[in-house]
Every structure is written in structure tokens, then in C-alpha cells.
Amino acid sequence: MLLEQQRQELFDYVTSISLDDLFKKPTEDSWDTLQILAHLALIEQDATKAVQQALLEQDYVEEVPQKPVHLAADRTKKVETKDRWQPKEPHYTLETVMAQLEHSRQALNQVLSHASDRDLEHLLIETDPFGPISIAQFIDFLQYHEQRHFDQIKENVQLPS
């Protein structure tokens, strides 16, 4: 699964950078790497709940329009983050956020393990940027969203000290 490969690349990257690099951010109002990782965990926790709800409701839709979820990776388009997905702490530890990410991914994989191909393609989840999308598209969205923030982390690390 591409999500797993991408998550491993993210973990490999953030564990290879210096402590100083973990706290770099372009502006005072921006997020540092640890806050970005906390945000990803919060998103994935909500994603798990959304998938679980769709599986419980079993409200199948035969005609599912394809949405441009790949646009979630486009960092030229700024998106206002809802409060519930904002990092809650001013400072995190790498161990804490990595544990949160591992836990959120395990929970998502556990829920997805109960989904059939029909579930993935014909059950919908409501999203802010794209409206209703299939669970399969939603998983693709999560991958693109994580790539967006992985790119942001790489940009932060390149900032001067």
C-alpha cells in the first residue's frame, strides 16, 4: 500500500534530521515539523472515524464521481485548517508524535481491514474540499495530504538556522 511506503519514508526522514531542524518554521504563525506530524495524526484519527461511520451506515451509491483528490498535494493552494486539526500543543517530542502517527495508522488499517472492494468504491465520505468521495478516493486524499505536509517539512528543514 502506497500509504505505508510514504509513512515509512516520512518516518525515515524526520528521524534523520537534527533536533534544531525539527523546530524550524518559516514564520511564527507556521507549524514546525513536530506540529505538522501532530496535525497528520489528528487528520488520520478523524479519517478513521469517518471510514468507520461509512462502513456502519452501509449507504451504497452506485454512481460515484471521481474527484481531483490529487490537488490536496498542491502547496500553491493555501487551505485554512479547522481548529480540530490544529496542533494542540506549542511543543511536541518526536517520540510522542511518532507514537500518535503509529497509533492512528494502526487504527485506520484495522478499520480498512473490514472493508470490501464494494465498500471502498461505493460508500461515501463527506469532505470539505471535494464534497462526497468514495472511501478509496478518501484514502488517496490522505496520501496526497500527507505528501503535501512531507513537502512542507522538507521546506522547513531547508530554512536557514
Short mmCIF file of N, CA, C and O in Angstrom, two decimals, residues 17-139:
data_model
loop_
_atom_site.label_atom_id
_atom_site.label_comp_id
_atom_site.label_asym_id
_atom_site.label_seq_id
_atom_site.Cartn_x
_atom_site.Cartn_y
_atom_site.Cartn_z
N ILE A 17 16.83 13.95 10.67
CA ILE A 17 17.17 15.37 10.74
C ILE A 17 17.51 15.77 12.17
O ILE A 17 17.17 15.08 13.13
N SER A 18 18.17 16.90 12.31
CA SER A 18 18.62 17.35 13.63
C SER A 18 17.45 17.87 14.47
O SER A 18 16.39 18.22 13.94
N LEU A 19 17.67 17.93 15.74
CA LEU A 19 16.67 18.47 16.66
C LEU A 19 16.33 19.92 16.29
O LEU A 19 15.17 20.31 16.30
N ASP A 20 17.36 20.69 15.95
CA ASP A 20 17.12 22.08 15.53
C ASP A 20 16.21 22.14 14.30
O ASP A 20 15.33 22.99 14.22
N ASP A 21 16.44 21.23 13.34
CA ASP A 21 15.62 21.21 12.13
C ASP A 21 14.16 20.87 12.43
O ASP A 21 13.25 21.33 11.73
N LEU A 22 13.92 20.07 13.45
CA LEU A 22 12.55 19.71 13.82
C LEU A 22 11.73 20.93 14.24
O LEU A 22 10.51 20.93 14.11
N PHE A 23 12.42 21.96 14.73
CA PHE A 23 11.71 23.13 15.24
C PHE A 23 11.72 24.33 14.29
O PHE A 23 11.18 25.39 14.62
N LYS A 24 12.30 24.17 13.10
CA LYS A 24 12.31 25.27 12.14
C LYS A 24 10.91 25.48 11.57
O LYS A 24 10.17 24.53 11.31
N LYS A 25 10.58 26.75 11.36
CA LYS A 25 9.34 27.10 10.69
C LYS A 25 9.52 28.46 10.02
O LYS A 25 10.27 29.29 10.51
N PRO A 26 8.83 28.67 8.89
CA PRO A 26 9.07 29.89 8.12
C PRO A 26 8.60 31.17 8.81
O PRO A 26 9.20 32.22 8.63
N THR A 27 7.54 31.10 9.58
CA THR A 27 7.04 32.27 10.30
C THR A 27 6.59 31.83 11.70
O THR A 27 6.40 30.64 11.95
N GLU A 28 6.39 32.79 12.55
CA GLU A 28 5.94 32.48 13.91
C GLU A 28 4.58 31.79 13.92
O GLU A 28 4.31 30.96 14.78
N ASP A 29 3.73 32.11 12.95
CA ASP A 29 2.39 31.53 12.89
C ASP A 29 2.35 30.18 12.17
O ASP A 29 1.29 29.55 12.09
N SER A 30 3.47 29.76 11.62
CA SER A 30 3.53 28.49 10.90
C SER A 30 3.78 27.33 11.87
O SER A 30 4.06 27.55 13.04
N TRP A 31 3.72 26.13 11.33
CA TRP A 31 3.98 24.94 12.13
C TRP A 31 5.40 24.45 11.91
O TRP A 31 5.91 24.48 10.79
N ASP A 32 6.01 23.96 12.99
CA ASP A 32 7.28 23.27 12.84
C ASP A 32 7.00 21.81 12.48
O ASP A 32 5.83 21.39 12.40
N THR A 33 8.03 21.04 12.26
CA THR A 33 7.87 19.65 11.82
C THR A 33 7.05 18.82 12.81
O THR A 33 6.17 18.05 12.40
N LEU A 34 7.29 18.98 14.08
CA LEU A 34 6.57 18.19 15.08
C LEU A 34 5.09 18.56 15.11
O LEU A 34 4.23 17.68 15.27
N GLN A 35 4.78 19.81 14.92
CA GLN A 35 3.38 20.24 14.85
C GLN A 35 2.71 19.70 13.59
O GLN A 35 1.54 19.32 13.62
N ILE A 36 3.45 19.67 12.49
CA ILE A 36 2.91 19.10 11.24
C ILE A 36 2.58 17.62 11.45
O ILE A 36 1.51 17.15 11.06
N LEU A 37 3.47 16.90 12.10
CA LEU A 37 3.23 15.48 12.37
C LEU A 37 2.02 15.29 13.28
O LEU A 37 1.21 14.37 13.07
N ALA A 38 1.88 16.16 14.27
CA ALA A 38 0.71 16.09 15.16
C ALA A 38 -0.57 16.33 14.35
O ALA A 38 -1.58 15.65 14.56
N HIS A 39 -0.53 17.28 13.43
CA HIS A 39 -1.67 17.56 12.56
C HIS A 39 -2.03 16.32 11.74
O HIS A 39 -3.21 15.97 11.62
N LEU A 40 -1.04 15.65 11.18
CA LEU A 40 -1.30 14.45 10.39
C LEU A 40 -1.98 13.37 11.23
O LEU A 40 -2.89 12.68 10.76
N ALA A 41 -1.56 13.24 12.47
CA ALA A 41 -2.18 12.24 13.36
C ALA A 41 -3.64 12.62 13.64
O ALA A 41 -4.52 11.74 13.63
N LEU A 42 -3.90 13.89 13.88
CA LEU A 42 -5.28 14.34 14.13
C LEU A 42 -6.17 14.08 12.91
O LEU A 42 -7.31 13.61 13.05
N ILE A 43 -5.67 14.38 11.73
CA ILE A 43 -6.42 14.14 10.50
C ILE A 43 -6.72 12.65 10.35
O ILE A 43 -7.84 12.25 10.04
N GLU A 44 -5.70 11.83 10.60
CA GLU A 44 -5.88 10.39 10.42
C GLU A 44 -6.85 9.81 11.45
O GLU A 44 -7.61 8.89 11.14
N GLN A 45 -6.85 10.35 12.65
CA GLN A 45 -7.83 9.91 13.66
C GLN A 45 -9.25 10.20 13.19
O GLN A 45 -10.13 9.34 13.29
N ASP A 46 -9.47 11.40 12.67
CA ASP A 46 -10.80 11.74 12.15
C ASP A 46 -11.14 10.92 10.91
O ASP A 46 -12.29 10.53 10.71
N ALA A 47 -10.15 10.66 10.08
CA ALA A 47 -10.37 9.85 8.88
C ALA A 47 -10.84 8.45 9.27
O ALA A 47 -11.76 7.90 8.65
N THR A 48 -10.23 7.90 10.28
CA THR A 48 -10.62 6.56 10.75
C THR A 48 -12.07 6.55 11.20
O THR A 48 -12.83 5.64 10.85
N LYS A 49 -12.46 7.57 11.94
CA LYS A 49 -13.86 7.68 12.39
C LYS A 49 -14.81 7.79 11.20
O LYS A 49 -15.88 7.19 11.19
N ALA A 50 -14.41 8.57 10.20
CA ALA A 50 -15.26 8.76 9.02
C ALA A 50 -15.43 7.46 8.24
O ALA A 50 -16.54 7.12 7.81
N VAL A 51 -14.35 6.72 8.07
CA VAL A 51 -14.43 5.44 7.36
C VAL A 51 -15.29 4.46 8.16
O VAL A 51 -16.16 3.78 7.60
N GLN A 52 -15.06 4.42 9.45
CA GLN A 52 -15.84 3.53 10.31
C GLN A 52 -17.33 3.85 10.23
O GLN A 52 -18.16 2.95 10.12
N GLN A 53 -17.67 5.13 10.23
CA GLN A 53 -19.08 5.55 10.14
C GLN A 53 -19.68 5.13 8.81
O GLN A 53 -20.81 4.63 8.75
N ALA A 54 -18.94 5.34 7.72
CA ALA A 54 -19.44 4.95 6.39
C ALA A 54 -19.67 3.44 6.33
O ALA A 54 -20.68 2.99 5.77
N LEU A 55 -18.78 2.67 6.91
CA LEU A 55 -18.94 1.22 6.92
C LEU A 55 -20.15 0.79 7.75
O LEU A 55 -20.85 -0.16 7.39
N LEU A 56 -20.40 1.50 8.83
CA LEU A 56 -21.55 1.18 9.68
C LEU A 56 -22.87 1.52 8.99
O LEU A 56 -23.83 0.77 9.07
N GLU A 57 -22.90 2.66 8.31
CA GLU A 57 -24.15 3.12 7.69
C GLU A 57 -24.51 2.31 6.44
O GLU A 57 -25.69 2.20 6.10
N GLN A 58 -23.52 1.79 5.74
CA GLN A 58 -23.75 0.96 4.55
C GLN A 58 -24.68 1.63 3.54
O GLN A 58 -25.55 1.00 2.96
N ASP A 59 -24.50 2.92 3.32
CA ASP A 59 -25.34 3.68 2.39
C ASP A 59 -24.65 3.70 1.02
O ASP A 59 -23.99 4.68 0.65
N TYR A 60 -24.82 2.63 0.25
CA TYR A 60 -24.11 2.46 -1.02
C TYR A 60 -24.64 3.39 -2.10
O TYR A 60 -25.83 3.63 -2.19
N VAL A 61 -23.72 3.90 -2.91
CA VAL A 61 -24.04 4.75 -4.05
C VAL A 61 -23.41 4.09 -5.28
O VAL A 61 -22.21 3.78 -5.27
N GLU A 62 -24.21 3.86 -6.30
CA GLU A 62 -23.69 3.17 -7.48
C GLU A 62 -22.83 4.08 -8.36
O GLU A 62 -21.80 3.68 -8.84
N GLU A 63 -23.28 5.31 -8.57
CA GLU A 63 -22.54 6.25 -9.42
C GLU A 63 -21.71 7.17 -8.53
O GLU A 63 -22.24 8.10 -7.92
N VAL A 64 -20.42 6.92 -8.46
CA VAL A 64 -19.53 7.72 -7.62
C VAL A 64 -18.63 8.56 -8.54
O VAL A 64 -17.77 8.00 -9.23
N PRO A 65 -18.82 9.86 -8.56
CA PRO A 65 -17.98 10.70 -9.42
C PRO A 65 -16.54 10.73 -8.88
O PRO A 65 -16.31 10.74 -7.68
N GLN A 66 -15.60 10.72 -9.80
CA GLN A 66 -14.19 10.85 -9.43
C GLN A 66 -13.87 12.32 -9.19
O GLN A 66 -14.24 13.18 -9.99
N LYS A 67 -13.24 12.60 -8.09
CA LYS A 67 -12.87 13.97 -7.74
C LYS A 67 -11.36 14.13 -7.83
O LYS A 67 -10.61 13.17 -7.68
N PRO A 68 -10.88 15.36 -8.03
CA PRO A 68 -9.43 15.59 -8.18
C PRO A 68 -8.70 15.63 -6.83
O PRO A 68 -8.12 16.64 -6.45
N VAL A 69 -8.71 14.52 -6.12
CA VAL A 69 -8.11 14.48 -4.78
C VAL A 69 -6.61 14.72 -4.81
O VAL A 69 -6.02 15.11 -3.79
N HIS A 70 -5.99 14.53 -5.98
CA HIS A 70 -4.56 14.79 -6.10
C HIS A 70 -4.22 16.26 -5.81
O HIS A 70 -3.08 16.58 -5.46
N LEU A 71 -5.22 17.13 -5.92
CA LEU A 71 -4.98 18.55 -5.65
C LEU A 71 -4.63 18.81 -4.18
O LEU A 71 -4.11 19.88 -3.86
N ALA A 72 -4.89 17.86 -3.32
CA ALA A 72 -4.53 18.02 -1.91
C ALA A 72 -3.02 18.16 -1.73
O ALA A 72 -2.57 18.72 -0.72
N ALA A 73 -2.24 17.68 -2.67
CA ALA A 73 -0.78 17.79 -2.58
C ALA A 73 -0.26 19.14 -3.06
O ALA A 73 0.91 19.47 -2.84
N ASP A 74 -1.10 19.94 -3.68
CA ASP A 74 -0.69 21.22 -4.27
C ASP A 74 -0.47 22.27 -3.19
O ASP A 74 -1.42 22.83 -2.65
N ARG A 75 0.79 22.56 -2.90
CA ARG A 75 1.12 23.52 -1.84
C ARG A 75 0.98 24.98 -2.29
O ARG A 75 1.11 25.88 -1.48
N THR A 76 0.68 25.21 -3.56
CA THR A 76 0.45 26.59 -4.01
C THR A 76 -0.93 27.06 -3.57
O THR A 76 -1.20 28.26 -3.57
N LYS A 77 -1.81 26.13 -3.25
CA LYS A 77 -3.16 26.46 -2.77
C LYS A 77 -3.18 26.36 -1.26
O LYS A 77 -3.04 25.28 -0.69
N LYS A 78 -3.33 27.49 -0.61
CA LYS A 78 -3.38 27.51 0.85
C LYS A 78 -4.76 27.10 1.32
O LYS A 78 -5.77 27.48 0.74
N VAL A 79 -4.79 26.32 2.39
CA VAL A 79 -6.03 25.82 2.95
C VAL A 79 -6.07 26.18 4.42
O VAL A 79 -5.10 25.95 5.14
N GLU A 80 -7.18 26.74 4.87
CA GLU A 80 -7.35 27.07 6.29
C GLU A 80 -7.70 25.78 7.04
O GLU A 80 -8.64 25.08 6.69
N THR A 81 -6.92 25.47 8.06
CA THR A 81 -7.12 24.24 8.83
C THR A 81 -8.13 24.48 9.94
O THR A 81 -8.02 25.45 10.69
N LYS A 82 -9.10 23.59 10.01
CA LYS A 82 -10.10 23.68 11.07
C LYS A 82 -9.44 23.51 12.44
O LYS A 82 -8.42 22.83 12.57
N ASP A 83 -10.05 24.10 13.46
CA ASP A 83 -9.50 24.05 14.81
C ASP A 83 -9.23 22.63 15.28
O ASP A 83 -8.22 22.37 15.93
N ARG A 84 -10.12 21.70 14.96
CA ARG A 84 -9.95 20.33 15.48
C ARG A 84 -8.72 19.63 14.89
O ARG A 84 -8.28 18.62 15.42
N TRP A 85 -8.18 20.16 13.80
CA TRP A 85 -7.00 19.57 13.19
C TRP A 85 -5.74 20.40 13.44
O TRP A 85 -4.68 20.09 12.91
N GLN A 86 -5.88 21.46 14.22
CA GLN A 86 -4.72 22.27 14.59
C GLN A 86 -3.93 21.55 15.68
O GLN A 86 -4.53 20.96 16.59
N PRO A 87 -2.61 21.59 15.62
CA PRO A 87 -1.83 21.02 16.72
C PRO A 87 -2.23 21.68 18.04
O PRO A 87 -2.42 22.90 18.10
N LYS A 88 -2.40 20.87 19.06
CA LYS A 88 -2.92 21.38 20.34
C LYS A 88 -1.84 21.93 21.26
O LYS A 88 -2.14 22.68 22.17
N GLU A 89 -0.61 21.51 21.07
CA GLU A 89 0.50 21.90 21.95
C GLU A 89 1.47 22.80 21.19
O GLU A 89 1.68 22.61 19.99
N PRO A 90 2.11 23.73 21.90
CA PRO A 90 3.13 24.54 21.23
C PRO A 90 4.41 23.74 20.94
O PRO A 90 5.15 24.04 20.02
N HIS A 91 4.66 22.69 21.75
CA HIS A 91 5.86 21.87 21.58
C HIS A 91 5.51 20.40 21.77
O HIS A 91 4.77 20.05 22.69
N TYR A 92 6.07 19.58 20.91
CA TYR A 92 5.90 18.13 20.98
C TYR A 92 7.29 17.49 21.01
O TYR A 92 8.28 18.14 20.67
N THR A 93 7.34 16.21 21.34
CA THR A 93 8.57 15.45 21.16
C THR A 93 8.40 14.56 19.95
O THR A 93 7.27 14.18 19.61
N LEU A 94 9.50 14.22 19.31
CA LEU A 94 9.44 13.35 18.15
C LEU A 94 8.83 12.00 18.53
O LEU A 94 8.01 11.45 17.80
N GLU A 95 9.19 11.48 19.69
CA GLU A 95 8.67 10.19 20.13
C GLU A 95 7.15 10.24 20.29
O GLU A 95 6.45 9.30 19.91
N THR A 96 6.65 11.32 20.84
CA THR A 96 5.21 11.46 21.06
C THR A 96 4.44 11.49 19.74
O THR A 96 3.48 10.75 19.56
N VAL A 97 4.87 12.32 18.81
CA VAL A 97 4.12 12.43 17.55
C VAL A 97 4.27 11.18 16.70
O VAL A 97 3.33 10.77 16.02
N MET A 98 5.43 10.53 16.76
CA MET A 98 5.57 9.29 16.00
C MET A 98 4.67 8.20 16.58
O MET A 98 4.07 7.43 15.83
N ALA A 99 4.55 8.17 17.89
CA ALA A 99 3.64 7.20 18.52
C ALA A 99 2.19 7.50 18.14
O ALA A 99 1.41 6.58 17.86
N GLN A 100 1.83 8.79 18.10
CA GLN A 100 0.48 9.17 17.69
C GLN A 100 0.21 8.73 16.25
O GLN A 100 -0.87 8.22 15.94
N LEU A 101 1.19 8.94 15.38
CA LEU A 101 1.04 8.55 13.98
C LEU A 101 0.96 7.03 13.82
O LEU A 101 0.18 6.53 13.02
N GLU A 102 1.76 6.30 14.58
CA GLU A 102 1.71 4.84 14.51
C GLU A 102 0.34 4.34 14.99
O GLU A 102 -0.26 3.46 14.36
N HIS A 103 -0.14 4.93 16.06
CA HIS A 103 -1.45 4.52 16.61
C HIS A 103 -2.57 4.86 15.63
O HIS A 103 -3.46 4.03 15.38
N SER A 104 -2.54 6.06 15.06
CA SER A 104 -3.61 6.45 14.14
C SER A 104 -3.59 5.58 12.88
O SER A 104 -4.65 5.21 12.36
N ARG A 105 -2.40 5.21 12.40
CA ARG A 105 -2.33 4.36 11.21
C ARG A 105 -2.80 2.94 11.52
O ARG A 105 -3.49 2.32 10.72
N GLN A 106 -2.44 2.43 12.68
CA GLN A 106 -2.92 1.10 13.07
C GLN A 106 -4.44 1.07 13.14
O GLN A 106 -5.08 0.13 12.66
N ALA A 107 -5.01 2.12 13.71
CA ALA A 107 -6.47 2.19 13.83
C ALA A 107 -7.12 2.27 12.44
O ALA A 107 -8.12 1.58 12.18
N LEU A 108 -6.56 3.09 11.55
CA LEU A 108 -7.10 3.19 10.19
C LEU A 108 -7.01 1.85 9.47
O LEU A 108 -7.98 1.39 8.86
N ASN A 109 -5.86 1.20 9.56
CA ASN A 109 -5.69 -0.10 8.90
C ASN A 109 -6.65 -1.15 9.47
O ASN A 109 -7.17 -1.98 8.72
N GLN A 110 -6.88 -1.09 10.76
CA GLN A 110 -7.82 -2.03 11.39
C GLN A 110 -9.23 -1.84 10.82
O GLN A 110 -9.90 -2.81 10.47
N VAL A 111 -9.67 -0.59 10.70
CA VAL A 111 -11.00 -0.32 10.15
C VAL A 111 -11.05 -0.73 8.68
O VAL A 111 -12.01 -1.37 8.24
N LEU A 112 -10.01 -0.40 7.92
CA LEU A 112 -10.00 -0.73 6.50
C LEU A 112 -9.96 -2.24 6.26
O LEU A 112 -10.43 -2.72 5.22
N SER A 113 -9.44 -2.99 7.20
CA SER A 113 -9.37 -4.45 7.04
C SER A 113 -10.77 -5.08 6.98
O SER A 113 -10.92 -6.20 6.52
N HIS A 114 -11.77 -4.35 7.43
CA HIS A 114 -13.15 -4.84 7.41
C HIS A 114 -13.92 -4.37 6.17
O HIS A 114 -15.10 -4.69 6.03
N ALA A 115 -13.26 -3.63 5.30
CA ALA A 115 -13.93 -3.07 4.13
C ALA A 115 -13.73 -3.97 2.91
O ALA A 115 -12.62 -4.42 2.63
N SER A 116 -14.81 -4.21 2.19
CA SER A 116 -14.74 -4.96 0.94
C SER A 116 -14.40 -3.99 -0.20
O SER A 116 -14.45 -2.77 -0.02
N ASP A 117 -14.11 -4.54 -1.36
CA ASP A 117 -13.88 -3.69 -2.53
C ASP A 117 -15.11 -2.84 -2.83
O ASP A 117 -15.01 -1.66 -3.18
N ARG A 118 -16.29 -3.44 -2.67
CA ARG A 118 -17.53 -2.70 -2.90
C ARG A 118 -17.65 -1.54 -1.91
O ARG A 118 -18.04 -0.43 -2.28
N ASP A 119 -17.33 -1.80 -0.64
CA ASP A 119 -17.35 -0.73 0.36
C ASP A 119 -16.43 0.41 -0.06
O ASP A 119 -16.82 1.59 -0.02
N LEU A 120 -15.21 0.07 -0.46
CA LEU A 120 -14.22 1.09 -0.81
C LEU A 120 -14.67 1.95 -1.99
O LEU A 120 -14.41 3.15 -2.02
N GLU A 121 -15.34 1.34 -2.94
CA GLU A 121 -15.72 2.05 -4.16
C GLU A 121 -17.10 2.70 -4.11
O GLU A 121 -17.36 3.63 -4.87
N HIS A 122 -17.98 2.23 -3.23
CA HIS A 122 -19.38 2.70 -3.29
C HIS A 122 -19.94 3.26 -1.99
O HIS A 122 -21.12 3.59 -1.92
N LEU A 123 -19.11 3.40 -0.97
CA LEU A 123 -19.53 4.11 0.24
C LEU A 123 -18.84 5.46 0.24
O LEU A 123 -17.66 5.57 -0.11
N LEU A 124 -19.58 6.49 0.62
CA LEU A 124 -19.07 7.86 0.53
C LEU A 124 -18.72 8.46 1.88
O LEU A 124 -19.34 8.13 2.90
N ILE A 125 -17.76 9.35 1.83
CA ILE A 125 -17.36 10.16 2.97
C ILE A 125 -17.42 11.61 2.53
O ILE A 125 -16.93 11.97 1.46
N GLU A 126 -18.02 12.44 3.35
CA GLU A 126 -18.13 13.87 3.05
C GLU A 126 -16.82 14.56 3.41
O GLU A 126 -16.30 14.38 4.51
N THR A 127 -16.28 15.34 2.47
CA THR A 127 -15.06 16.11 2.73
C THR A 127 -15.32 17.57 2.42
O THR A 127 -16.16 17.90 1.58
N ASP A 128 -14.58 18.44 3.09
CA ASP A 128 -14.72 19.87 2.83
C ASP A 128 -14.23 20.26 1.44
O ASP A 128 -14.94 20.94 0.71
N PRO A 129 -13.03 19.82 1.07
CA PRO A 129 -12.56 20.34 -0.21
C PRO A 129 -13.21 19.71 -1.44
O PRO A 129 -13.28 20.36 -2.48
N PHE A 130 -13.71 18.47 -1.33
CA PHE A 130 -14.18 17.76 -2.52
C PHE A 130 -15.62 17.30 -2.45
O PHE A 130 -16.12 16.72 -3.41
N GLY A 131 -16.29 17.54 -1.35
CA GLY A 131 -17.64 17.02 -1.19
C GLY A 131 -17.60 15.53 -0.95
O GLY A 131 -16.61 15.00 -0.45
N PRO A 132 -18.66 14.80 -1.33
CA PRO A 132 -18.67 13.36 -1.08
C PRO A 132 -17.71 12.62 -2.04
O PRO A 132 -17.73 12.86 -3.24
N ILE A 133 -16.88 11.77 -1.45
CA ILE A 133 -15.96 10.94 -2.22
C ILE A 133 -16.00 9.52 -1.66
O ILE A 133 -16.36 9.30 -0.51
N SER A 134 -15.63 8.56 -2.50
CA SER A 134 -15.61 7.16 -2.05
C SER A 134 -14.52 6.97 -1.01
O SER A 134 -13.59 7.78 -0.90
N ILE A 135 -14.64 5.89 -0.26
CA ILE A 135 -13.59 5.58 0.72
C ILE A 135 -12.24 5.43 0.00
O ILE A 135 -11.22 5.91 0.49
N ALA A 136 -12.24 4.79 -1.17
CA ALA A 136 -11.00 4.64 -1.93
C ALA A 136 -10.39 5.99 -2.27
O ALA A 136 -9.18 6.21 -2.12
N GLN A 137 -11.22 6.93 -2.73
CA GLN A 137 -10.73 8.27 -3.04
C GLN A 137 -10.26 8.97 -1.77
O GLN A 137 -9.29 9.74 -1.79
N PHE A 138 -10.95 8.71 -0.67
CA PHE A 138 -10.58 9.31 0.61
C PHE A 138 -9.20 8.84 1.04
O PHE A 138 -8.39 9.64 1.54
N ILE A 139 -8.90 7.57 0.85
CA ILE A 139 -7.58 7.05 1.18
C ILE A 139 -6.53 7.69 0.27
O ILE A 139 -5.44 8.07 0.74
#
